[in-house]
Amino acid sequence: MMVKTLKTTVFFGTVLFCVLVALGGRALSEQATPQQGSKKLPRAYEGAPPLIPHDAEARKGVCLACHEFGVAGAPIVPHPTRNHFCLQCHVGQDLSVKAFPAVSTEEDK
Amino acid sequence: MTLSRRELLKTLAGASAAILASPDALLPIPQDLAEAAETAEEWKKSPCRFCGVGCGVLVGLREGKVVAVKGDPEVPVNRGLLCIKGYSLPKVLYGRDRYNVPLLRQGNKFVKISWSQALDIMASKFKEAIQKYGPESVAVYFSGQTTIFEGYAINKLMKAGIGSNNVESNARLCMASAVTGFYSTFGMDEPMGCYDDFELTDTFFVWGSNFAEMHPILYSRMVERKHQDPNVKIVSLQTYLNRSTDEPADIVAIFKPHSDLAIANAMAHVIVKEGLINSAFIEKHVTFKKGLTGIGYGVEDNFEFGRAAKSDWKTYSPFADKPQPISFEEYKQFLETYTPEYAEKLSGVPADTIRQIARLLGDPKRKAVSCWTMGFNQHVRGTWINNLVYNLHLLTGKIAEPGNGPLSLTGQPSACGTTREVGVLSHALPGGMFIANPEHRKKTAHIWNIPVEKISPRPGYHTMEMFRALDRGDIKVIWINTTNPFQTLPHVGRYRKGARKGGERFVVVSEVYPSETARHADLILPSAMWVEKEGMFGNTERRTHHWFKMVDPPGEAKDDLWQIVELAKRLELGSLFDYGQAPLQKALFEEYRHFGQGSGKDLAPYDVYAKVRGGLRWPVVEGRETRWRYREGFDPYVKKGEGVRFYGQPDGRAVIWARPYEPPAEQPDAKYPLWLTTGRVLEHWHTGTITRRVLELHRAVPFAAVWINPEDAGALGIKAGDSVRVQSRRGEIVTKAQLDGRNTVPKGVVFVPFFDENVLINLVTLDAYDPISKQPDFKKCAVRIEKA
């Protein structure tokens, strides 16, 4: 049962990935539009978890379809025992969003 | 505790080896973690400053700044792992608009003033109000993120010095119903079990809590457990699909808001009918009771149970339940109504699913852990639904032993350690004692070395009444610290206006960044945060952590304990904090420790917490922490031969409560046809005041969307990304529609997170509360939506 679920997940995940590649990395949801395709994003600091340079919300639950074995150049997860809750450390990025708050003035303070 | 780079590398290597070798090895340390050790010159221990899980972090320091963090592999809570909020800790201190000087309002502007001016003004406003209107005209509103030292000091200043019990904490909005649930069932606050149960149980029940996003590290322990043992079952009962209903949940039940009361009673019905009870346990350790019903919703000012006419605060008497003993037979009669079919009608969950869940919980071959947070606590019958889940564990005897037990998750890092244990609430005293109890006042006055008459016997305003009193003008001066009520209170439009009505009102706000509350202040005090000061926190599983100050706060920002003591001095109450040459934090903690000693809440000496990585779980007796309370062999308070003793209750028996289903304060109708439920997202902490200043977190979730069911959206011509107005009888917001992604809401429900100050969803929510706990319900009110 478990194996079957996993196989199904991998299969559909791969199919979805192909669709996403075909779409040229365009977002499926409004939030967190990927701007950088497969480019690596700089980490917050050395040792911080890598950020996700593509839409993570739309590919929810299928991370391992690519990242387990490095399909299409995707980075392979270096921590195989922690593969079941990717999105609690790795988050997507909408690079069109500016720092918060947008303007910082004395009046705002 | 300080580690050099070399020592850290050694610790990391050693710890991962040790964890791998241990039988409950779960989260070995990733290889690349050790490499990160090069970024910092020095590493020190601290808890994370975000949620109630209480992860241990190692803080990397270089040239007086925090430059990195890593999960502390030696802390059993998280074993080296953190969530993205935790990994963002180095950045939370360095937002570009940190407050670094005191600011005084002049018209619509704030002008810089000195600390001595700021404190003089603050003290004179306190004095003036107290002289003219009495001590009940001043109030303080602190936080579940306030440290134990700060909470203890403000409690003492107000209750022993000023003589006002108007001391509240934002934890009232977060865990008050959990507390009243614990007291009514067990006679004593806080969980009997601990996180160790996660590796020892085989069945999990998650109730109305998006556990995956709100308590990520603890959730990952559950997921790991499931992946290690396919026999493990996870049941996820939710009001909408979210990350906590994703794989690996085995049974997902989506119920209509508020119908959890019916489901829990129906589960008890099945357990009793099908003989899944543990009769020996019930006979020895349980009593049955019923209480008052039809208890109201607290939407009116000075709401009082059973009072038809408009009430007055001067004569206000807090809700007091009238418990009546009943027999097991009478309890069974009460359950007759709650057939799974009846619960299906109310909840929409198929009767067979309810049976299946009940059988899993009742299965004598299985263990059971139940978890919940705000879905239960922010509930107009929050106390009852807490009672009802305890009923299930008491009926089956699956409680207070390894792998078996209900675990009330807490939201904030020190809602337990500070608000609950120190008693930073208008009816409470430190060590689980109560204002209204003369013996408790006597003990408190003795430890505080003050005449007992100094402590007013009347409980102060609870949070909702406190802000109603500010609006009416009964409270003149309020000090808000480490929290953002003008974004988080339900029906916040009223309370925002109330704060700026002028007259003699004076609002002091201690903050780190501009927030909605700071914008409503008369005086803003710049505070230190997290490792810019020394602190202690207490987490969900009774674990007390300590950390030392590591870096200086920016500019003239000062820690909140210093602010409290400086105010006290100016009110001629400095003697309350005069401990001679002793370091203040240590002296305060050692004094505070007297309250719990010998009462089952024993804490270790200050010096022990200062040393121990990961803290200790109370009661700490003879240097040993307690993992399971009320159980012989684990809890030093249970004598040999007793087996189990719920010693919070005079007869040593826990209570199974007959608590009925009662409807919520407001339900969808023709005019407002949808349920609104509010909550959080993983990436942002509460109102986003801190986390939105971290670019990576802001870019992950830049704004709060409204999640709408695709069918509801289609009927109104709304597409993903469209602007939508969400409107209730109280107010409205406009934001973008989202139909899928991390959440999928059922038909008839919309969900909006509350972190976004530009999407003030609390303008829309209803300020109804549980009359027992006084905790408001943010999870349900009636709204309509339209394309904006």
Short mmCIF file of N, CA, C and O in Angstrom, two decimals, chain A residues 2 5-6 9 28-33 41-51 56-58 60-61 78-109, chain B residues 27-30 35-36 38-39 67-69 79-84 87 90-91 96-99 103 109-110 112 216-217 220 223-224 227 243 246 514 519 524 682-683 692-693 695-696 698-703 720-721 738 741-742 757:
data_model
loop_
_atom_site.label_atom_id
_atom_site.label_comp_id
_atom_site.label_asym_id
_atom_site.label_seq_id
_atom_site.Cartn_x
_atom_site.Cartn_y
_atom_site.Cartn_z
N MET A 2 1.81 1.28 0.96
CA MET A 2 2.74 2.41 1.08
C MET A 2 3.56 2.56 -0.19
O MET A 2 3.75 3.65 -0.70
N THR A 5 1.58 3.92 -3.00
CA THR A 5 1.38 5.37 -2.86
C THR A 5 2.63 6.10 -3.31
O THR A 5 2.56 7.10 -4.01
N LEU A 6 3.76 5.57 -2.90
CA LEU A 6 5.03 6.23 -3.21
C LEU A 6 5.25 6.24 -4.72
O LEU A 6 5.59 7.25 -5.31
N THR A 9 3.01 8.67 -6.32
CA THR A 9 3.50 10.02 -6.05
C THR A 9 4.64 10.36 -7.00
O THR A 9 4.67 11.42 -7.61
N LEU A 28 1.97 28.54 -11.18
CA LEU A 28 0.60 28.07 -11.31
C LEU A 28 -0.30 28.82 -10.35
O LEU A 28 -1.49 28.94 -10.55
N SER A 29 0.26 29.34 -9.30
CA SER A 29 -0.56 30.12 -8.37
C SER A 29 -0.09 31.56 -8.39
O SER A 29 0.99 31.87 -8.87
N GLU A 30 -0.91 32.43 -7.82
CA GLU A 30 -0.61 33.85 -7.85
C GLU A 30 0.57 34.21 -6.98
O GLU A 30 1.36 35.09 -7.28
N GLN A 31 0.67 33.52 -5.84
CA GLN A 31 1.69 33.87 -4.88
C GLN A 31 3.03 33.23 -5.25
O GLN A 31 3.05 32.16 -5.85
N ALA A 32 4.11 33.86 -4.90
CA ALA A 32 5.44 33.28 -5.05
C ALA A 32 5.74 32.87 -6.48
O ALA A 32 5.98 31.72 -6.80
N THR A 33 5.69 33.82 -7.36
CA THR A 33 6.03 33.56 -8.76
C THR A 33 7.52 33.31 -8.90
O THR A 33 8.31 34.13 -8.45
N LEU A 41 19.46 30.57 -5.25
CA LEU A 41 19.31 31.86 -4.58
C LEU A 41 20.32 31.94 -3.43
O LEU A 41 20.65 30.92 -2.84
N PRO A 42 20.82 33.15 -3.14
CA PRO A 42 21.77 33.25 -2.03
C PRO A 42 21.11 32.88 -0.70
O PRO A 42 19.93 33.18 -0.49
N ARG A 43 21.84 32.23 0.18
CA ARG A 43 21.28 31.87 1.49
C ARG A 43 21.29 33.08 2.41
O ARG A 43 22.07 34.01 2.24
N ALA A 44 20.43 33.04 3.44
CA ALA A 44 20.34 34.14 4.39
C ALA A 44 21.68 34.34 5.11
O ALA A 44 22.08 35.45 5.42
N TYR A 45 22.37 33.25 5.40
CA TYR A 45 23.71 33.29 5.98
C TYR A 45 24.30 31.90 5.79
O TYR A 45 23.56 30.96 5.48
N GLU A 46 25.58 31.78 5.96
CA GLU A 46 26.21 30.48 5.77
C GLU A 46 25.64 29.49 6.78
O GLU A 46 25.67 29.74 7.99
N GLY A 47 25.07 28.42 6.30
CA GLY A 47 24.46 27.44 7.20
C GLY A 47 22.94 27.52 7.21
O GLY A 47 22.28 26.64 7.72
N ALA A 48 22.37 28.60 6.64
CA ALA A 48 20.91 28.70 6.57
C ALA A 48 20.41 27.76 5.48
O ALA A 48 21.13 27.47 4.53
N PRO A 49 19.16 27.26 5.60
CA PRO A 49 18.66 26.32 4.60
C PRO A 49 18.54 26.98 3.23
O PRO A 49 18.13 28.14 3.15
N PRO A 50 18.88 26.28 2.14
CA PRO A 50 18.72 26.86 0.80
C PRO A 50 17.26 27.24 0.54
O PRO A 50 16.35 26.56 0.99
N LEU A 51 17.09 28.33 -0.21
CA LEU A 51 15.74 28.79 -0.58
C LEU A 51 15.31 28.07 -1.85
O LEU A 51 16.14 27.55 -2.60
N ALA A 56 6.94 26.70 -4.90
CA ALA A 56 6.89 25.54 -4.01
C ALA A 56 5.45 25.14 -3.71
O ALA A 56 5.15 23.96 -3.53
N GLU A 57 4.56 26.11 -3.67
CA GLU A 57 3.17 25.83 -3.31
C GLU A 57 2.51 24.90 -4.33
O GLU A 57 1.83 23.95 -3.97
N ALA A 58 2.75 25.18 -5.60
CA ALA A 58 2.08 24.39 -6.64
C ALA A 58 2.68 23.00 -6.75
O ALA A 58 2.04 22.09 -7.25
N LYS A 60 3.68 21.28 -4.14
CA LYS A 60 3.60 20.75 -2.79
C LYS A 60 3.50 19.22 -2.78
O LYS A 60 2.72 18.65 -3.53
N GLY A 61 4.28 18.58 -1.94
CA GLY A 61 4.17 17.13 -1.78
C GLY A 61 4.94 16.32 -2.81
O GLY A 61 4.97 15.09 -2.71
N PRO A 78 20.73 16.44 0.81
CA PRO A 78 21.89 15.87 1.50
C PRO A 78 21.49 15.22 2.83
O PRO A 78 22.35 14.72 3.54
N HIS A 79 20.21 15.27 3.17
CA HIS A 79 19.80 14.75 4.49
C HIS A 79 18.63 13.78 4.31
O HIS A 79 17.48 14.12 4.62
N PRO A 80 18.91 12.57 3.82
CA PRO A 80 17.83 11.64 3.46
C PRO A 80 16.90 11.24 4.61
O PRO A 80 15.80 10.78 4.36
N THR A 81 17.33 11.44 5.86
CA THR A 81 16.42 11.07 6.96
C THR A 81 15.43 12.19 7.26
O THR A 81 14.58 12.04 8.11
N ARG A 82 15.58 13.30 6.61
CA ARG A 82 14.66 14.41 6.89
C ARG A 82 13.90 14.81 5.64
O ARG A 82 13.77 15.98 5.33
N ASN A 83 13.44 13.83 4.91
CA ASN A 83 12.87 14.11 3.60
C ASN A 83 11.37 14.28 3.58
O ASN A 83 10.78 14.37 2.52
N HIS A 84 10.75 14.29 4.75
CA HIS A 84 9.29 14.24 4.72
C HIS A 84 8.63 15.53 5.16
O HIS A 84 7.44 15.58 5.35
N PHE A 85 9.39 16.58 5.37
CA PHE A 85 8.78 17.85 5.79
C PHE A 85 9.62 19.01 5.24
O PHE A 85 10.01 19.91 5.96
N CYS A 86 9.88 18.92 3.92
CA CYS A 86 10.79 19.86 3.24
C CYS A 86 10.43 21.32 3.50
O CYS A 86 11.31 22.15 3.76
N LEU A 87 9.10 21.61 3.41
CA LEU A 87 8.68 23.01 3.38
C LEU A 87 8.74 23.69 4.75
O LEU A 87 8.46 24.87 4.86
N GLN A 88 9.10 22.96 5.79
CA GLN A 88 9.22 23.66 7.07
C GLN A 88 10.57 24.38 7.20
O GLN A 88 10.71 25.27 8.02
N CYS A 89 11.54 24.01 6.39
CA CYS A 89 12.82 24.72 6.38
C CYS A 89 13.06 25.47 5.07
O CYS A 89 13.71 26.50 5.06
N HIS A 90 12.59 24.89 3.97
CA HIS A 90 12.86 25.48 2.66
C HIS A 90 11.61 26.19 2.17
O HIS A 90 10.54 25.58 2.10
N VAL A 91 11.74 27.47 1.83
CA VAL A 91 10.57 28.24 1.42
C VAL A 91 10.81 28.86 0.04
O VAL A 91 11.95 29.16 -0.33
N GLY A 92 9.72 29.06 -0.68
CA GLY A 92 9.77 29.72 -1.98
C GLY A 92 9.97 31.22 -1.82
O GLY A 92 9.86 31.75 -0.72
N GLN A 93 10.28 31.88 -2.92
CA GLN A 93 10.58 33.32 -2.86
C GLN A 93 9.92 34.04 -4.02
O GLN A 93 10.11 33.67 -5.18
N ASP A 94 9.17 35.09 -3.72
CA ASP A 94 8.67 35.97 -4.77
C ASP A 94 9.65 37.14 -4.86
O ASP A 94 9.63 38.06 -4.05
N LEU A 95 10.54 37.06 -5.86
CA LEU A 95 11.64 38.03 -5.93
C LEU A 95 11.19 39.42 -6.35
O LEU A 95 11.96 40.38 -6.25
N SER A 96 9.93 39.55 -6.76
CA SER A 96 9.45 40.89 -7.11
C SER A 96 9.09 41.67 -5.85
O SER A 96 8.83 42.87 -5.90
N VAL A 97 9.05 40.99 -4.71
CA VAL A 97 8.65 41.65 -3.46
C VAL A 97 9.84 42.37 -2.83
O VAL A 97 10.92 41.79 -2.68
N LYS A 98 9.64 43.64 -2.47
CA LYS A 98 10.70 44.45 -1.84
C LYS A 98 10.70 44.22 -0.33
O LYS A 98 9.74 43.70 0.23
N ALA A 99 11.77 44.67 0.31
CA ALA A 99 11.87 44.52 1.76
C ALA A 99 10.70 45.20 2.47
O ALA A 99 10.14 46.17 1.96
N PHE A 100 10.35 44.70 3.64
CA PHE A 100 9.25 45.26 4.43
C PHE A 100 9.84 46.06 5.60
O PHE A 100 10.78 45.60 6.23
N PRO A 101 9.31 47.22 5.97
CA PRO A 101 8.25 47.93 5.24
C PRO A 101 8.82 48.62 4.01
O PRO A 101 10.01 48.91 3.95
N ALA A 102 7.95 48.86 3.03
CA ALA A 102 8.41 49.40 1.76
C ALA A 102 9.15 50.72 1.96
O ALA A 102 10.23 50.91 1.42
N VAL A 103 8.57 51.62 2.74
CA VAL A 103 9.27 52.86 3.06
C VAL A 103 9.43 52.96 4.56
O VAL A 103 8.52 52.68 5.31
N SER A 104 10.58 53.38 4.98
CA SER A 104 10.80 53.57 6.40
C SER A 104 11.10 55.05 6.63
O SER A 104 12.14 55.54 6.23
N THR A 105 10.16 55.73 7.22
CA THR A 105 10.36 57.16 7.46
C THR A 105 10.24 57.44 8.95
O THR A 105 9.76 56.61 9.71
N GLU A 106 10.67 58.60 9.34
CA GLU A 106 10.56 59.00 10.75
C GLU A 106 9.09 59.05 11.17
O GLU A 106 8.74 58.68 12.26
N GLU A 107 8.22 59.54 10.24
CA GLU A 107 6.79 59.64 10.58
C GLU A 107 6.22 58.26 10.87
O GLU A 107 5.40 58.10 11.75
N ASP A 108 6.69 57.28 10.10
CA ASP A 108 6.16 55.94 10.28
C ASP A 108 6.51 55.40 11.65
O ASP A 108 5.76 54.65 12.25
N LYS A 109 7.67 55.82 12.11
CA LYS A 109 8.07 55.39 13.45
C LYS A 109 7.15 56.05 14.46
O LYS A 109 6.87 55.55 15.50
N LEU B 27 16.49 11.97 14.28
CA LEU B 27 16.90 13.07 13.44
C LEU B 27 18.41 13.25 13.48
O LEU B 27 18.91 14.15 14.13
N PRO B 28 19.14 12.38 12.80
CA PRO B 28 20.59 12.57 12.79
C PRO B 28 20.96 13.92 12.17
O PRO B 28 20.21 14.47 11.39
N ILE B 29 22.11 14.41 12.53
CA ILE B 29 22.52 15.74 12.11
C ILE B 29 23.02 15.71 10.66
O ILE B 29 23.89 14.92 10.32
N PRO B 30 22.49 16.57 9.80
CA PRO B 30 22.99 16.61 8.43
C PRO B 30 24.46 17.00 8.40
O PRO B 30 24.91 17.80 9.22
N GLU B 35 29.67 22.25 8.80
CA GLU B 35 30.44 23.21 8.02
C GLU B 35 30.10 24.65 8.40
O GLU B 35 30.95 25.53 8.40
N ALA B 36 28.82 24.86 8.74
CA ALA B 36 28.38 26.21 9.05
C ALA B 36 29.04 26.77 10.30
O ALA B 36 29.03 27.97 10.55
N GLU B 38 31.82 27.46 10.81
CA GLU B 38 32.90 28.39 10.52
C GLU B 38 32.48 29.86 10.52
O GLU B 38 33.31 30.75 10.60
N THR B 39 31.16 30.13 10.39
CA THR B 39 30.71 31.53 10.27
C THR B 39 30.94 32.35 11.53
O THR B 39 31.11 33.54 11.46
N VAL B 67 25.33 36.20 13.99
CA VAL B 67 25.54 35.99 12.55
C VAL B 67 24.98 34.67 12.04
O VAL B 67 24.85 34.48 10.83
N ALA B 68 24.65 33.77 12.94
CA ALA B 68 24.13 32.47 12.49
C ALA B 68 23.42 31.79 13.66
O ALA B 68 23.66 32.15 14.83
N VAL B 69 22.55 30.86 13.35
CA VAL B 69 22.04 29.95 14.39
C VAL B 69 22.04 28.55 13.81
O VAL B 69 22.03 28.37 12.59
N ARG B 79 16.70 18.25 18.58
CA ARG B 79 17.83 17.42 18.14
C ARG B 79 18.52 17.95 16.89
O ARG B 79 18.74 17.24 15.92
N GLY B 80 18.77 19.23 16.90
CA GLY B 80 19.55 19.81 15.82
C GLY B 80 18.75 20.42 14.69
O GLY B 80 19.30 21.08 13.83
N LEU B 81 17.44 20.22 14.71
CA LEU B 81 16.63 20.73 13.61
C LEU B 81 15.94 22.04 14.02
O LEU B 81 15.62 22.25 15.19
N LEU B 82 15.70 22.93 13.06
CA LEU B 82 14.89 24.12 13.29
C LEU B 82 13.94 24.29 12.11
O LEU B 82 14.15 23.71 11.05
N CYS B 83 12.92 25.13 12.27
CA CYS B 83 12.07 25.48 11.13
C CYS B 83 12.60 26.78 10.54
O CYS B 83 13.53 27.38 11.07
N ILE B 84 11.97 27.25 9.49
CA ILE B 84 12.50 28.42 8.81
C ILE B 84 12.43 29.68 9.70
O ILE B 84 13.29 30.56 9.59
N TYR B 87 15.52 29.36 11.84
CA TYR B 87 16.73 29.67 11.06
C TYR B 87 16.83 31.16 10.75
O TYR B 87 17.90 31.65 10.40
N PRO B 90 18.84 35.06 13.34
CA PRO B 90 19.90 36.07 13.30
C PRO B 90 19.42 37.38 12.68
O PRO B 90 19.90 38.44 13.02
N LYS B 91 18.46 37.26 11.77
CA LYS B 91 18.02 38.46 11.05
C LYS B 91 16.95 39.26 11.79
O LYS B 91 16.72 40.42 11.44
N ARG B 96 15.81 47.28 9.52
CA ARG B 96 16.34 48.65 9.40
C ARG B 96 15.51 49.68 10.18
O ARG B 96 15.96 50.81 10.37
N ASP B 97 14.28 49.33 10.58
CA ASP B 97 13.48 50.32 11.31
C ASP B 97 13.30 49.94 12.78
O ASP B 97 12.27 50.23 13.38
N ARG B 98 14.29 49.28 13.38
CA ARG B 98 14.26 49.00 14.82
C ARG B 98 14.10 50.31 15.59
O ARG B 98 14.76 51.31 15.28
N TYR B 99 13.28 50.29 16.62
CA TYR B 99 13.21 51.44 17.53
C TYR B 99 14.49 51.51 18.35
O TYR B 99 14.90 50.51 18.94
N LEU B 103 10.08 57.51 22.10
CA LEU B 103 9.35 58.45 21.24
C LEU B 103 8.06 58.87 21.91
O LEU B 103 7.32 58.03 22.42
N LYS B 109 2.58 63.12 15.15
CA LYS B 109 3.99 62.76 15.00
C LYS B 109 4.54 62.22 16.31
O LYS B 109 3.99 62.45 17.37
N PHE B 110 5.68 61.53 16.18
CA PHE B 110 6.41 61.11 17.37
C PHE B 110 7.74 61.85 17.41
O PHE B 110 8.41 61.96 16.38
N LYS B 112 11.58 62.36 19.39
CA LYS B 112 12.55 61.66 20.23
C LYS B 112 12.64 62.34 21.59
O LYS B 112 12.73 63.57 21.65
N PRO B 216 6.13 23.17 13.78
CA PRO B 216 6.75 22.34 12.72
C PRO B 216 7.69 21.26 13.26
O PRO B 216 7.67 20.13 12.76
N ILE B 217 8.50 21.58 14.22
CA ILE B 217 9.52 20.62 14.65
C ILE B 217 8.88 19.44 15.38
O ILE B 217 9.26 18.28 15.19
N SER B 220 7.33 17.27 12.86
CA SER B 220 8.29 16.42 12.14
C SER B 220 8.64 15.19 12.96
O SER B 220 8.93 14.13 12.40
N VAL B 223 5.87 12.81 12.13
CA VAL B 223 6.02 12.28 10.77
C VAL B 223 7.14 11.23 10.73
O VAL B 223 6.98 10.16 10.12
N GLU B 224 8.24 11.51 11.39
CA GLU B 224 9.35 10.54 11.43
C GLU B 224 8.90 9.24 12.09
O GLU B 224 9.26 8.15 11.65
N HIS B 227 7.01 7.27 9.64
CA HIS B 227 7.84 6.67 8.58
C HIS B 227 8.69 5.51 9.09
O HIS B 227 9.08 4.64 8.33
N ARG B 243 -1.67 21.63 5.52
CA ARG B 243 -0.49 20.76 5.52
C ARG B 243 -0.59 19.65 6.57
O ARG B 243 0.11 18.65 6.49
N ASP B 246 -2.16 16.56 4.92
CA ASP B 246 -1.40 15.91 3.85
C ASP B 246 -0.86 14.58 4.33
O ASP B 246 -0.90 14.26 5.52
N PRO B 514 8.04 49.27 14.43
CA PRO B 514 6.72 49.90 14.29
C PRO B 514 5.66 48.82 14.08
O PRO B 514 5.84 47.90 13.28
N ARG B 519 1.62 52.40 16.66
CA ARG B 519 0.99 53.54 15.97
C ARG B 519 -0.16 54.13 16.78
O ARG B 519 -0.58 55.25 16.53
N ILE B 524 6.29 55.54 23.08
CA ILE B 524 6.87 54.29 22.60
C ILE B 524 8.23 54.09 23.27
O ILE B 524 9.09 54.98 23.21
N LEU B 682 3.19 29.25 8.48
CA LEU B 682 4.48 28.82 9.03
C LEU B 682 5.51 29.95 9.07
O LEU B 682 6.25 30.11 10.04
N GLU B 683 5.56 30.75 8.01
CA GLU B 683 6.67 31.70 7.83
C GLU B 683 6.57 32.92 8.72
O GLU B 683 7.56 33.63 8.90
N ARG B 692 8.24 39.74 9.24
CA ARG B 692 8.13 40.40 7.93
C ARG B 692 9.39 41.23 7.63
O ARG B 692 9.64 41.59 6.50
N ARG B 693 10.17 41.52 8.68
CA ARG B 693 11.41 42.26 8.45
C ARG B 693 12.56 41.36 7.98
O ARG B 693 13.65 41.86 7.72
N LEU B 695 13.79 39.37 5.01
CA LEU B 695 13.45 39.40 3.59
C LEU B 695 13.00 38.02 3.08
O LEU B 695 12.01 37.91 2.36
N GLU B 696 13.71 36.98 3.49
CA GLU B 696 13.38 35.64 2.98
C GLU B 696 11.96 35.23 3.42
O GLU B 696 11.24 34.58 2.66
N HIS B 698 9.50 37.35 4.27
CA HIS B 698 8.54 38.24 3.62
C HIS B 698 8.30 37.81 2.18
O HIS B 698 7.16 37.82 1.69
N ARG B 699 9.38 37.42 1.50
CA ARG B 699 9.23 36.99 0.11
C ARG B 699 8.55 35.62 0.00
O ARG B 699 7.99 35.30 -1.04
N ALA B 700 8.62 34.85 1.06
CA ALA B 700 7.95 33.54 1.03
C ALA B 700 6.44 33.73 1.11
O ALA B 700 5.68 33.07 0.40
N VAL B 701 5.99 34.61 2.00
CA VAL B 701 4.56 34.92 2.12
C VAL B 701 4.42 36.43 2.29
O VAL B 701 4.40 36.95 3.40
N PRO B 702 4.32 37.16 1.17
CA PRO B 702 4.36 38.62 1.25
C PRO B 702 3.08 39.27 1.77
O PRO B 702 3.11 40.42 2.20
N PHE B 703 1.96 38.59 1.69
CA PHE B 703 0.71 39.19 2.16
C PHE B 703 -0.25 38.09 2.58
O PHE B 703 -0.04 36.91 2.25
N ALA B 720 -8.64 33.15 -8.87
CA ALA B 720 -7.43 33.29 -8.03
C ALA B 720 -6.74 34.60 -8.38
O ALA B 720 -6.57 34.93 -9.56
N GLY B 721 -6.35 35.36 -7.36
CA GLY B 721 -5.65 36.61 -7.59
C GLY B 721 -6.56 37.82 -7.66
O GLY B 721 -6.09 38.96 -7.59
N GLN B 738 -7.24 33.34 -2.95
CA GLN B 738 -6.43 32.16 -3.26
C GLN B 738 -7.34 30.95 -3.15
O GLN B 738 -8.12 30.83 -2.20
N GLY B 741 -3.16 25.80 -3.14
CA GLY B 741 -1.88 26.02 -2.49
C GLY B 741 -1.85 25.25 -1.19
O GLY B 741 -2.31 24.11 -1.12
N ARG B 742 -1.36 25.89 -0.12
CA ARG B 742 -1.17 25.13 1.11
C ARG B 742 -2.49 24.77 1.80
O ARG B 742 -2.54 23.84 2.59
N GLU B 757 -0.55 43.48 8.53
CA GLU B 757 -1.17 44.71 9.04
C GLU B 757 -1.94 45.46 7.96
O GLU B 757 -2.74 46.35 8.27
#
